[in-house]
Coordinates of C-alpha atoms and ligand atoms in Angstrom, one line a residue:
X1 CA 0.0 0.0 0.0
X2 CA 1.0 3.7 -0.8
X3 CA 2.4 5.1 2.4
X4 CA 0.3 8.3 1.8
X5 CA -2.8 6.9 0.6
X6 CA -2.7 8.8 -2.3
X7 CA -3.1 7.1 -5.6
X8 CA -2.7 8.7 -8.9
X9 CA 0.2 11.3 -7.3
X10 CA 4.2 10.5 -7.8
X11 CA 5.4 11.5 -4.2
X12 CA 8.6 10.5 -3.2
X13 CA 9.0 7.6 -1.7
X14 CA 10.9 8.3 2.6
X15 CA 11.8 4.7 2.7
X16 CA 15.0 3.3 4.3
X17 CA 17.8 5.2 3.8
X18 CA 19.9 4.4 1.3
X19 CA 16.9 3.8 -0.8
X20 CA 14.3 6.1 -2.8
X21 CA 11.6 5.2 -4.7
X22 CA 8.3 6.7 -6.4
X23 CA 5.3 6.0 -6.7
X24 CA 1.9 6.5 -9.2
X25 CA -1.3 4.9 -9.2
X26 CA -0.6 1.8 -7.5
X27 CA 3.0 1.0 -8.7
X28 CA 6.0 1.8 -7.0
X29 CA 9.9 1.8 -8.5
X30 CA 12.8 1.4 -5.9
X31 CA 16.4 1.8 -6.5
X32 CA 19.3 1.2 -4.5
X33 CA 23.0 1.5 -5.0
X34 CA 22.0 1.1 -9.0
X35 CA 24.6 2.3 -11.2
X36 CA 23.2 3.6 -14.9
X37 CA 26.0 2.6 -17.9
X38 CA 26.7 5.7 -19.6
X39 CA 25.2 4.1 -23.1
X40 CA 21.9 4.8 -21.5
X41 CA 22.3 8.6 -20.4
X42 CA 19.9 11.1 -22.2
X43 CA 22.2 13.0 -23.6
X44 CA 20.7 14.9 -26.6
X45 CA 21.4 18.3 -25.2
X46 CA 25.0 17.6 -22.9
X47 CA 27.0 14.9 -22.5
X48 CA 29.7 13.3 -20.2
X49 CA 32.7 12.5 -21.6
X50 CA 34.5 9.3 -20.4
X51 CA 36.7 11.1 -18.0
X52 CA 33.4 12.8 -16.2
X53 CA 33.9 16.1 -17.7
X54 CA 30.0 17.7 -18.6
X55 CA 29.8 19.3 -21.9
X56 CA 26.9 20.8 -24.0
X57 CA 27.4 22.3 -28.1
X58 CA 26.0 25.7 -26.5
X59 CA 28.2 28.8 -26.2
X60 CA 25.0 30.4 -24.0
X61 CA 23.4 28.6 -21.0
X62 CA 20.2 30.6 -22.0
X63 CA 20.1 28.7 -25.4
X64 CA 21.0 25.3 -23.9
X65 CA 17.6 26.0 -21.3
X66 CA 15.8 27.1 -24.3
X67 CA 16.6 23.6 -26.6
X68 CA 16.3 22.0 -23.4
X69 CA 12.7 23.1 -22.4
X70 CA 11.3 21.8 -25.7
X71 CA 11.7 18.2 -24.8
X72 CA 9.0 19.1 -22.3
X73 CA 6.6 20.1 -25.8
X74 CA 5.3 16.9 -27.4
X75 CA 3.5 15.7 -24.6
X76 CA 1.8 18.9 -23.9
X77 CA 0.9 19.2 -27.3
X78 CA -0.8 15.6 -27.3
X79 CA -3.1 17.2 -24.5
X80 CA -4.0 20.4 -26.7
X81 CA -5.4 16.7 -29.2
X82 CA -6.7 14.8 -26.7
X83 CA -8.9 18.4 -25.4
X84 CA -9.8 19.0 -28.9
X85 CA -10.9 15.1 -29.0
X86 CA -12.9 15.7 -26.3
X87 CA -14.5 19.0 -27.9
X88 CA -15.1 17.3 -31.3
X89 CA -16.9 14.1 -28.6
X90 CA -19.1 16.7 -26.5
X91 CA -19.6 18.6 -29.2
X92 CA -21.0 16.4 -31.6
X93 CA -23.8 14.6 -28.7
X94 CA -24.7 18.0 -27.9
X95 CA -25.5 19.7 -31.3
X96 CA -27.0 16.6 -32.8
X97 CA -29.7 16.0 -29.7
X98 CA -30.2 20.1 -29.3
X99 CA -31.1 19.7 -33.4
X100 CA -33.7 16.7 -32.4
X101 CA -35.1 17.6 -28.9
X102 CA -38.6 19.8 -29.0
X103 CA -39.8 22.1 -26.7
X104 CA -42.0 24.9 -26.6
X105 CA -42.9 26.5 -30.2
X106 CA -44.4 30.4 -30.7
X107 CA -47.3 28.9 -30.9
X108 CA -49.4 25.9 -28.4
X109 CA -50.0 23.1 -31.2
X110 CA -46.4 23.6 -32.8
X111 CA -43.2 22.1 -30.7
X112 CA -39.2 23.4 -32.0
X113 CA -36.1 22.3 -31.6
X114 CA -34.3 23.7 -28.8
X115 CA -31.5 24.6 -31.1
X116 CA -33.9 27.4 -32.7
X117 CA -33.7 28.7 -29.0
X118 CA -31.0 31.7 -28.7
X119 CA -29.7 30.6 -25.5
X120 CA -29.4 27.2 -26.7
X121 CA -26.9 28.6 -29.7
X122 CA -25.2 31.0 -27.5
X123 CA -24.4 28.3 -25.6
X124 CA -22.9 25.7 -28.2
X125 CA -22.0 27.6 -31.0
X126 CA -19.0 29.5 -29.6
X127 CA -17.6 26.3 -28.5
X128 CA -18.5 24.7 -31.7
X129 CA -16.0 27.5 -33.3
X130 CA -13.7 27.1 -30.2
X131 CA -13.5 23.1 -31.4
X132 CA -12.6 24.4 -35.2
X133 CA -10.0 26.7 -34.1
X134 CA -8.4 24.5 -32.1
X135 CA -8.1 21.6 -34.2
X136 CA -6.3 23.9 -36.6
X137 CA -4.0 25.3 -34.2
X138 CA -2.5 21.9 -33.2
X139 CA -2.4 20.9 -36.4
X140 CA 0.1 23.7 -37.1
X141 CA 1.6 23.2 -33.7
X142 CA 2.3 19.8 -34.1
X143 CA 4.0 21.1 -37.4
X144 CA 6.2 23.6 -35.6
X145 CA 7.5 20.1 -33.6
X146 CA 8.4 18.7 -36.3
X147 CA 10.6 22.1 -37.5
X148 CA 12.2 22.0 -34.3
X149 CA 12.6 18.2 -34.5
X150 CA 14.2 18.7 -38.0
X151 CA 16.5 21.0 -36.7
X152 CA 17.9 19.1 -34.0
X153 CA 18.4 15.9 -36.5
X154 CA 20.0 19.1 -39.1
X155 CA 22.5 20.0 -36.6
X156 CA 21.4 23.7 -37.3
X157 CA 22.9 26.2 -35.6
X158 CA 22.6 26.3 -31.9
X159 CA 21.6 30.0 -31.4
X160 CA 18.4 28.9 -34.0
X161 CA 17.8 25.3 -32.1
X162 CA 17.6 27.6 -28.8
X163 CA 14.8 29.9 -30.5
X164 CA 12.8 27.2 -32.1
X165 CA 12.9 25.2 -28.8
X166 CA 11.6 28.3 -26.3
X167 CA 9.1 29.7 -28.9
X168 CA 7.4 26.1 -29.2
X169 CA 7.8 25.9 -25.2
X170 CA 5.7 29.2 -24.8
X171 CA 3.2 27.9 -27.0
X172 CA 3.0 24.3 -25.8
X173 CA 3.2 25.8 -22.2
X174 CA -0.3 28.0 -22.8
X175 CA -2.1 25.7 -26.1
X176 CA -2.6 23.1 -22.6
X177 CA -4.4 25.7 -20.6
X178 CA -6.1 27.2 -23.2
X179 CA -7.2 23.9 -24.9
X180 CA -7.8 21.9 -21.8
X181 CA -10.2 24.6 -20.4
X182 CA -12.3 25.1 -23.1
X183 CA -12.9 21.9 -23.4
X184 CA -13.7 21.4 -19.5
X185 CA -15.9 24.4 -19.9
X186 CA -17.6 22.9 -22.9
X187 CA -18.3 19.5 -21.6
X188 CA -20.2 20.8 -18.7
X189 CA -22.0 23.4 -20.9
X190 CA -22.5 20.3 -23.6
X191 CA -24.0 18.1 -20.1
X192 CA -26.5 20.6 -19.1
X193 CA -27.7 22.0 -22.9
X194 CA -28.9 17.8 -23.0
X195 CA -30.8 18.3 -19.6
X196 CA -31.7 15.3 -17.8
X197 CA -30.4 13.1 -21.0
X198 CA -27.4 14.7 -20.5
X199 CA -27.0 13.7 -17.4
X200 CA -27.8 10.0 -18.2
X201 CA -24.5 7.8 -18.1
X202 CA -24.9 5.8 -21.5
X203 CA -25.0 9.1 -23.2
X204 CA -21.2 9.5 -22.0
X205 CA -21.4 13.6 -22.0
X206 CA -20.2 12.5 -17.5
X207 CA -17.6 10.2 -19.0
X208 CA -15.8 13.0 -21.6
X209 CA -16.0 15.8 -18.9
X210 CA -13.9 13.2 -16.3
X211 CA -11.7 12.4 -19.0
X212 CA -11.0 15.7 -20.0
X213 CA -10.5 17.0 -16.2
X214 CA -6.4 15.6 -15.8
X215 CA -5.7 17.5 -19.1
X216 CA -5.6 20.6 -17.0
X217 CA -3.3 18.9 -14.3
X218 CA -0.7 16.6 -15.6
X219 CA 2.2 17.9 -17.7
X220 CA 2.3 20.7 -16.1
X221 CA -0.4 22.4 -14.0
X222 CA -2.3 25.0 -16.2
X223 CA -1.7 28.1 -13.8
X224 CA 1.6 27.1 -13.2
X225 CA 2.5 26.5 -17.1
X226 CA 0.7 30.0 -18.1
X227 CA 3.9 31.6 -16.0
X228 CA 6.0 30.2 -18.8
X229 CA 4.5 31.8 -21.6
X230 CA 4.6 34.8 -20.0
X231 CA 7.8 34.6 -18.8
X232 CA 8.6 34.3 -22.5
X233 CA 7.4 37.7 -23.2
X234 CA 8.1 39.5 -20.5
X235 CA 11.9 38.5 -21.6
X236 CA 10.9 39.9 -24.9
X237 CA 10.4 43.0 -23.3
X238 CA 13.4 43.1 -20.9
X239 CA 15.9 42.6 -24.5
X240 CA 13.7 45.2 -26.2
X241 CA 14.4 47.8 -23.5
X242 CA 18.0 46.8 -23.2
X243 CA 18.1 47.6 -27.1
X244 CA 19.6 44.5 -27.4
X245 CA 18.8 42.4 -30.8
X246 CA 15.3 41.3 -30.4
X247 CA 14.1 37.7 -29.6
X248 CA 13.8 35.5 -32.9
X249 CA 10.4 34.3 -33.4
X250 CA 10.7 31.2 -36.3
X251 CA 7.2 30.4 -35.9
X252 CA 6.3 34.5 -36.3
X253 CA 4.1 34.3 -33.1
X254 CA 5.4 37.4 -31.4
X255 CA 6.6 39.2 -34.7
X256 CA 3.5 41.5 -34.4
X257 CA 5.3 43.6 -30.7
X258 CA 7.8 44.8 -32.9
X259 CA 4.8 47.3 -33.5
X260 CA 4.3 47.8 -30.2
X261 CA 3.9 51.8 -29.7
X262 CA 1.9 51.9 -32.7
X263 CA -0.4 49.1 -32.0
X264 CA -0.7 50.9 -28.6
X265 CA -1.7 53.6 -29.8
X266 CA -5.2 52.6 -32.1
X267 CA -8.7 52.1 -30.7
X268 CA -11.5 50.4 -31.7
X269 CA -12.8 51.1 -35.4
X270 CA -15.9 49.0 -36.3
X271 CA -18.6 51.3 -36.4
X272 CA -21.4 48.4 -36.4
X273 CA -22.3 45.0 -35.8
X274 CA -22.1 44.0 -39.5
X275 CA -18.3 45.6 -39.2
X276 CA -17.2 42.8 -36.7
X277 CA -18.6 40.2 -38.2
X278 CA -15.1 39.6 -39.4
X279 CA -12.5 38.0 -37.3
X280 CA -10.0 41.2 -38.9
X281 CA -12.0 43.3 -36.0
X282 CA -11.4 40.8 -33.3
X283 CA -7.6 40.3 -34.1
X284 CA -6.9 43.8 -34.0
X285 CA -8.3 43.7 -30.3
X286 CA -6.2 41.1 -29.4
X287 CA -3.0 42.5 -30.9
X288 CA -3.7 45.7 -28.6
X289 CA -5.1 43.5 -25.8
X290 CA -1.3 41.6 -25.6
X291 CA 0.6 44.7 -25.5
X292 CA -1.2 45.9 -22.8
X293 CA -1.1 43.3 -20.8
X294 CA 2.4 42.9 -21.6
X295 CA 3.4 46.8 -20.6
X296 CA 1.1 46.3 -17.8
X297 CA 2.2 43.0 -16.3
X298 CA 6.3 44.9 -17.0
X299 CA 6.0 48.1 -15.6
X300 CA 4.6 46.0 -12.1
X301 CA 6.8 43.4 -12.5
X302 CA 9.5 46.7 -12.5
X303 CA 7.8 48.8 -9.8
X304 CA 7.9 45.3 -7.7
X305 CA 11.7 45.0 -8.0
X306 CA 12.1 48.5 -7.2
X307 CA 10.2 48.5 -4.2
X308 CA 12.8 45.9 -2.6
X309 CA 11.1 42.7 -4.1
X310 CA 13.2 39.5 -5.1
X311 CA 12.6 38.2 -8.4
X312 CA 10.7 35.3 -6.5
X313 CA 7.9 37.7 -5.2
X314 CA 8.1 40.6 -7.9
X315 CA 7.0 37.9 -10.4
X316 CA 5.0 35.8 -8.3
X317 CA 2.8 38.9 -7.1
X318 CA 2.5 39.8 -11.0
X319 CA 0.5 36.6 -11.6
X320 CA -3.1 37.4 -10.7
X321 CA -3.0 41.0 -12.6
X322 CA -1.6 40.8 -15.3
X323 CA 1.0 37.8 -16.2
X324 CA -1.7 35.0 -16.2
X325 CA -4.1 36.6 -18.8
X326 CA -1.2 37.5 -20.7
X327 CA -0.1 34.2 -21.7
X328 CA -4.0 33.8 -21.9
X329 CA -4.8 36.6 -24.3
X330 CA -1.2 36.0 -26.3
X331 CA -2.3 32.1 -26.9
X332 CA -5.8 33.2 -27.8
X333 CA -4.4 35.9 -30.5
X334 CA -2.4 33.0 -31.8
X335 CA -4.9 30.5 -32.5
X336 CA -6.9 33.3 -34.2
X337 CA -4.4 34.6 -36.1
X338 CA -3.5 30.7 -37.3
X339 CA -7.4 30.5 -38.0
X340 CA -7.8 33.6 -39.4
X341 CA -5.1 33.0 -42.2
X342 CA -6.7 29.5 -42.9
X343 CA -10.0 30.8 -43.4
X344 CA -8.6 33.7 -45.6
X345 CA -6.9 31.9 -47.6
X346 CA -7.6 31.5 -51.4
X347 CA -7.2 28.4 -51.7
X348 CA -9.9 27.3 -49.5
X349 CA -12.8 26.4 -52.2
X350 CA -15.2 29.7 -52.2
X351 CA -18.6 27.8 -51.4
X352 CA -17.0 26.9 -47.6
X353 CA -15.4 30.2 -47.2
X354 CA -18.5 32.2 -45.7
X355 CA -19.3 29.4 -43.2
X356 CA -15.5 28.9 -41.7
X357 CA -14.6 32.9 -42.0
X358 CA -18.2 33.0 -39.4
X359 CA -16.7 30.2 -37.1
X360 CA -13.4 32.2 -37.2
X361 CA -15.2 35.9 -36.7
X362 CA -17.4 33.9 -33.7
X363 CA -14.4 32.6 -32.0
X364 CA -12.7 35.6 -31.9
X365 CA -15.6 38.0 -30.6
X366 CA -16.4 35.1 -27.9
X367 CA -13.1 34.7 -26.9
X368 CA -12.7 38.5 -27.0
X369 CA -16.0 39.5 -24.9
X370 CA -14.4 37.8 -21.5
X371 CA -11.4 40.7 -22.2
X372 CA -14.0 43.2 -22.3
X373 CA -13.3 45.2 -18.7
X374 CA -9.2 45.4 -19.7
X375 CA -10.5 46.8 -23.5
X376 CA -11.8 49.3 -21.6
X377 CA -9.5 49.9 -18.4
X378 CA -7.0 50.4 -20.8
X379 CA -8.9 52.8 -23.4
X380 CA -9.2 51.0 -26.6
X381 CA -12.7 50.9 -26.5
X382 CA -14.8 53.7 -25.1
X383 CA -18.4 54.5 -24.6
X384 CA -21.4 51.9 -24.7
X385 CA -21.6 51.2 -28.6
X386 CA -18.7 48.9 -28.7
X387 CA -19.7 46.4 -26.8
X388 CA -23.2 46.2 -28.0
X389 CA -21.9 45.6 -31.6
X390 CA -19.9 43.1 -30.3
X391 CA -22.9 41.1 -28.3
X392 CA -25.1 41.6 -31.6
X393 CA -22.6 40.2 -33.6
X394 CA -22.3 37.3 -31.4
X395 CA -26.0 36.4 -31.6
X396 CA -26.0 37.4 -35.3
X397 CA -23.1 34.7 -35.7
X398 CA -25.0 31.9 -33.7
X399 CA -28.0 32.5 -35.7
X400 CA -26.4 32.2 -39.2
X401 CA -24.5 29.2 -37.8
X402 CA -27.1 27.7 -36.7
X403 CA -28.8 25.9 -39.7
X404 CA -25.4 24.8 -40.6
X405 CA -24.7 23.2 -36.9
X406 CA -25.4 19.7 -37.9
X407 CA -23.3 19.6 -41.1
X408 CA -20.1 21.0 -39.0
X409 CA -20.5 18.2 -36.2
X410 CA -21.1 15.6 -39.2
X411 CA -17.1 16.7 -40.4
X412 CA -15.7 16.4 -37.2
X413 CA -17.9 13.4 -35.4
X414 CA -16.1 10.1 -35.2
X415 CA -17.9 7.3 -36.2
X416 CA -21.5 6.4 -34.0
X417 CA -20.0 3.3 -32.7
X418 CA -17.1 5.5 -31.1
X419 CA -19.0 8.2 -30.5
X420 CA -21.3 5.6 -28.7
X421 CA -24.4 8.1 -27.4
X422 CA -27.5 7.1 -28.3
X423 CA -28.7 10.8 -28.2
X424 CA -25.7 11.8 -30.2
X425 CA -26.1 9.3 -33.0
X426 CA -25.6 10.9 -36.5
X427 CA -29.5 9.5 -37.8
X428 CA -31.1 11.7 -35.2
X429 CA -33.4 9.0 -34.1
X430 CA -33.3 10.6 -30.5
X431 CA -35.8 8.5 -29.0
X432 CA -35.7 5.5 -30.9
X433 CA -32.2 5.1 -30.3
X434 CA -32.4 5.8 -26.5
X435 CA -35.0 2.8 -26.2
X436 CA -32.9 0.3 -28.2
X437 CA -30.3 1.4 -26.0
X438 CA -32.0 0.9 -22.9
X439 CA -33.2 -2.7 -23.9
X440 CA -29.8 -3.7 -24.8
X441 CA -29.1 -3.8 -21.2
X442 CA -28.7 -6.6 -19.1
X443 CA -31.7 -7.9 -17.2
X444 CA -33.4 -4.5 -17.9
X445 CA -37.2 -6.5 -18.4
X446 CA -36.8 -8.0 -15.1
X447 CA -36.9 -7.1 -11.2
X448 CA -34.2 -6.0 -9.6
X449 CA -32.5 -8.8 -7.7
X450 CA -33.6 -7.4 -4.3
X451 CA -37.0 -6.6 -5.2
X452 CA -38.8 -10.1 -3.4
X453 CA -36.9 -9.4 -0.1
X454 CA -38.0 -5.4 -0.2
X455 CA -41.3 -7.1 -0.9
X456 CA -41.3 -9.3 1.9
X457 CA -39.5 -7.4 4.6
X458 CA -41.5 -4.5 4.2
X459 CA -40.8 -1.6 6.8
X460 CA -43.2 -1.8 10.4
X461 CA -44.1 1.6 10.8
X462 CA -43.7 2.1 14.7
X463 CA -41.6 -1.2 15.4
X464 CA -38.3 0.6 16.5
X465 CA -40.5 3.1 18.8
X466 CA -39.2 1.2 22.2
X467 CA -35.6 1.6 21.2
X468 CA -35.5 5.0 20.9
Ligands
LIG1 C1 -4.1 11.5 -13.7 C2 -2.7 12.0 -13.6 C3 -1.7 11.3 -14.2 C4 -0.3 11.7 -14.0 N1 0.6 11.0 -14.7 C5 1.9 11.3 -14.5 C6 3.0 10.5 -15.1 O1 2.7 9.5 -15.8 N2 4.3 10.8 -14.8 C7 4.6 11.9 -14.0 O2 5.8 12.2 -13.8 N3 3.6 12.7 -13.5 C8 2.3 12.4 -13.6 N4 1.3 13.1 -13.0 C9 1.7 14.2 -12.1 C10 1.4 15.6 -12.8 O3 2.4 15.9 -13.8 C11 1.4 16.6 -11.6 O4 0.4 16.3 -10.8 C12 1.3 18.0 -12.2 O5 2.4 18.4 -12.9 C13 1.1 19.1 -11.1 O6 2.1 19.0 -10.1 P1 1.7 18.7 -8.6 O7 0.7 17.6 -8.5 O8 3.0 18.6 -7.9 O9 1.0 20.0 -8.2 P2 1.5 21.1 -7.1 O10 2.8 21.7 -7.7 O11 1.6 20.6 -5.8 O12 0.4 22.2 -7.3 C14 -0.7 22.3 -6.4 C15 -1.4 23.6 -6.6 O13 -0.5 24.7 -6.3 C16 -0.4 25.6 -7.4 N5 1.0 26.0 -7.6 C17 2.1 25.3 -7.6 N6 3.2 26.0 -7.9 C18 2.7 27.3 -8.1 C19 3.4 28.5 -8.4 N7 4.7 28.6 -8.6 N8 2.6 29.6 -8.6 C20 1.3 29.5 -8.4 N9 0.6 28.4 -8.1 C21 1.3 27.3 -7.9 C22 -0.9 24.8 -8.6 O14 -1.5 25.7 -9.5 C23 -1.9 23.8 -8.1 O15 -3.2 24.3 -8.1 C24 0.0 12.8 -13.2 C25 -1.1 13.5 -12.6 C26 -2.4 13.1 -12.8 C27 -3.5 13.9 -12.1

């Protein structure tokens, strides 16, 4: 037995001395006096020579961390799939049974589906965008991998390596939070947008939401990883002030702060609803929205240090305002920007191009919206209009998305028998395939096995009165 009675955590192990050992979900590994031939050291990144002297192909320790940290990558970017997985999953039950189930009409004698409701779209819809901009963005992550992989086995230069490796570490280190959030969030929403079917096991909504819930904890916990990405660009900040030459960004993710004073200095344009339908309006927020935060989350960061702060506490007292929806905001731009290209480009045959460039303008102005109090503590947007073009844009969005809702779950669904929710199975036979379901089960035309003694040992109302 674990000595902690903790399953599912690697703690170390306070055995004998001597002897340490660790431990995860039910399996423990000790080692004592073990000696490791040097054939099986990692070594990728340093090595030991026969002698014991430590060497590494890096001139500067910064670029050695930097190659270093993207071993960490691949397995956070197999979470970013496995959320979207689980997005596509919830996703697909929750737009296909919101397309079948009927409630109240405008009228007594005439029932609609409650995807006609706009509460019911508001709900689904974003996330349904969310799900499309996400699968794209790991996509093209897992592509930036494989650059940095190729430049490792291409024995580029180091200095390059280093920037490859820390530019994919920023973005592995916030593509987890950001992916394995929306998905949490989305599987609940997904749940309760089914109601009471929702709720019912064999429709497996429970089961994707519990599956999803570690995505935010191992590799890295999301709060703690979102300090990386913005460690990232706060460095970019520190070299731009030191007029040093700026941080190299291979992937083009933070090319955009070389324009920093200017982007600082433009507002808001769109001067209607119509005018954001169009993820351009969004992207420009977001662009402003990261150099904010990034000045912002700097100069206190700064004043911190100055005050008679350590690093340790300057940057740990930075978190809550403004470091953590830094990285937040910065992932967010990215996987819009990616999105944004993809859906603008030519090549992309013109009869899908209005339906993606309206998942791509939703996700943005969804995404956007939960900025909305920074927008305007910072001044780039003013007055009341702004934000009401933005709500009616949103509602516009989900409306014209709406009648297309099914076809965009039918591309990403997997297969029914995977999928494997009766409410959620692509023929829409809601009901019929609930019963079949339901009779599939074992013994379900029977009594229960302790229904004869519940019958027979039936409660004496009063019998226990002389005990108490
Ligand atoms: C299902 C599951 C499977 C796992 N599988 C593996 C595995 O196969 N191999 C393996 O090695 N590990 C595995 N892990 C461990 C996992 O990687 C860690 O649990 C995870 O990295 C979080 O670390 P921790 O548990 O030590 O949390 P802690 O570091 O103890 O964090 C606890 C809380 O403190 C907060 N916190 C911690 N540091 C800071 C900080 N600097 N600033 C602000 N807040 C902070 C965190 O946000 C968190 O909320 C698994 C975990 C789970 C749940």
């Amino acid at each position: 037995p674990h000595p902690h009675g903790l399953p599912g955590v690697i703690s170390p192990w306070p055995g004998p001395q001597g002897l340490s050992g660790l431990f995860f979900n039910g399996l423990f590994a000790m080692f004592h006096n073990v000696k490791i031939p040097k054939e099986n050291l990692l070594n990728r990144t340093g090595t030991v020579t026969v002698d014991g002297v430590y060497t590494n192909p890096f001139k500067d320790l910064k670029d050695h961390f930097g190659a270093s940290l993207a071993a960490l990558s691949p397995a956070r970017i197999s979470v970013v799939q496995m959320s979207v997985a689980n997005l596509k999953l919830a996703l697909s039950i929750a737009i296909r049974f919101s397309a079948t189930r009927r409630q109240f009409g405008p009228t007594d004698d005439e029932e609609i589906p409650v995807l006609e409701y706009q509460m019911q779209q508001w709900r689904l819809l974003p996330y349904l965008a969310a799900t499309y901009a996400l699968d794209h963005f790991v996509k093209t992550l897992f592509m930036n991998f494989i650059e940095f992989k190729i430049s490792l086995v291409m024995k580029e230069k180091s200095r390059r390596k280093a920037e490859l490796g820390r530019e994919l570490h920023a973005l592995a280190a916030a593509g987890k939070p950001l992916a394995s959030w929306t998905a949490q969030q989305a599987a609940q929403e997904c749940r309760e947008a089914c109601g009471g079917h929702g709720y019912l096991s064999m429709n497996r909504l429970g089961d994707i939401r519990n599956e999803n819930d570690p995505n935010c904890t191992y590799e890295g916990d999301n709060n703690v990883l979102l300090q990386q990405t913005s460690n990232y660009l706060l460095s970019w900040v520190t070299v731009k002030h030191q007029d040093k030459a700026p941080i190299e960004s291979p992937f083009g993710t933070v090319n955009f702060l070389e324009d920093y004073h200017y982007i600082l200095s433009q507002k808001f344009i769109a001067s209607s609803a119509e005018d954001c339908m169009n993820s351009s309006v969004p992207l420009a927020a977001y662009k402003w929205l990261v150099c904010y935060l990034l000045q912002e989350s700097d100069l206190k960061v700064n004043q911190k240090k100055q005050s008679g702060c350590s690093d340790f506490e300057a940057r740990n007292n930075s978190q809550v305002y403004y470091c953590h929806s830094l990285a937040i905001a910065f992932i967010e731009h990215t996987v819009l920007q990616r999105y944004h290209d993809y859906t603008h480009d030519p090549t992309i045959p013109s009869t899908l191009q209005p339906v993606l460039k309206q998942l791509s303008a939703l996700y943005g102005l969804w995404s956007l919206s939960k900025h909305m109090a920074v927008l305007y503590q910072g001044g780039y947007i003013s007055g009341e209009e702004p934000a009401r073009f933005i709500q009616n844009a949103i509602l516009e969005l989900c409306s014209k998305l709406k009648d297309d809702a099914v076809a965009l779950v039918d591309v990403i669904a997997p297969p029914d028998f995977i999928l494997n929710s009766p409410i959620g199975r692509s023929d829409g036979e809601l009901y019929k395939n609930l019963w079949s379901t339901v009779l599939q089960g074992s013994k379900v035309l029977q009594r229960p096995s302790w229904w004869a003694e519940f019958c027979t040992n039936k409660p004496i109302v009063g019998r226990l009165r002389s005990r108490l």
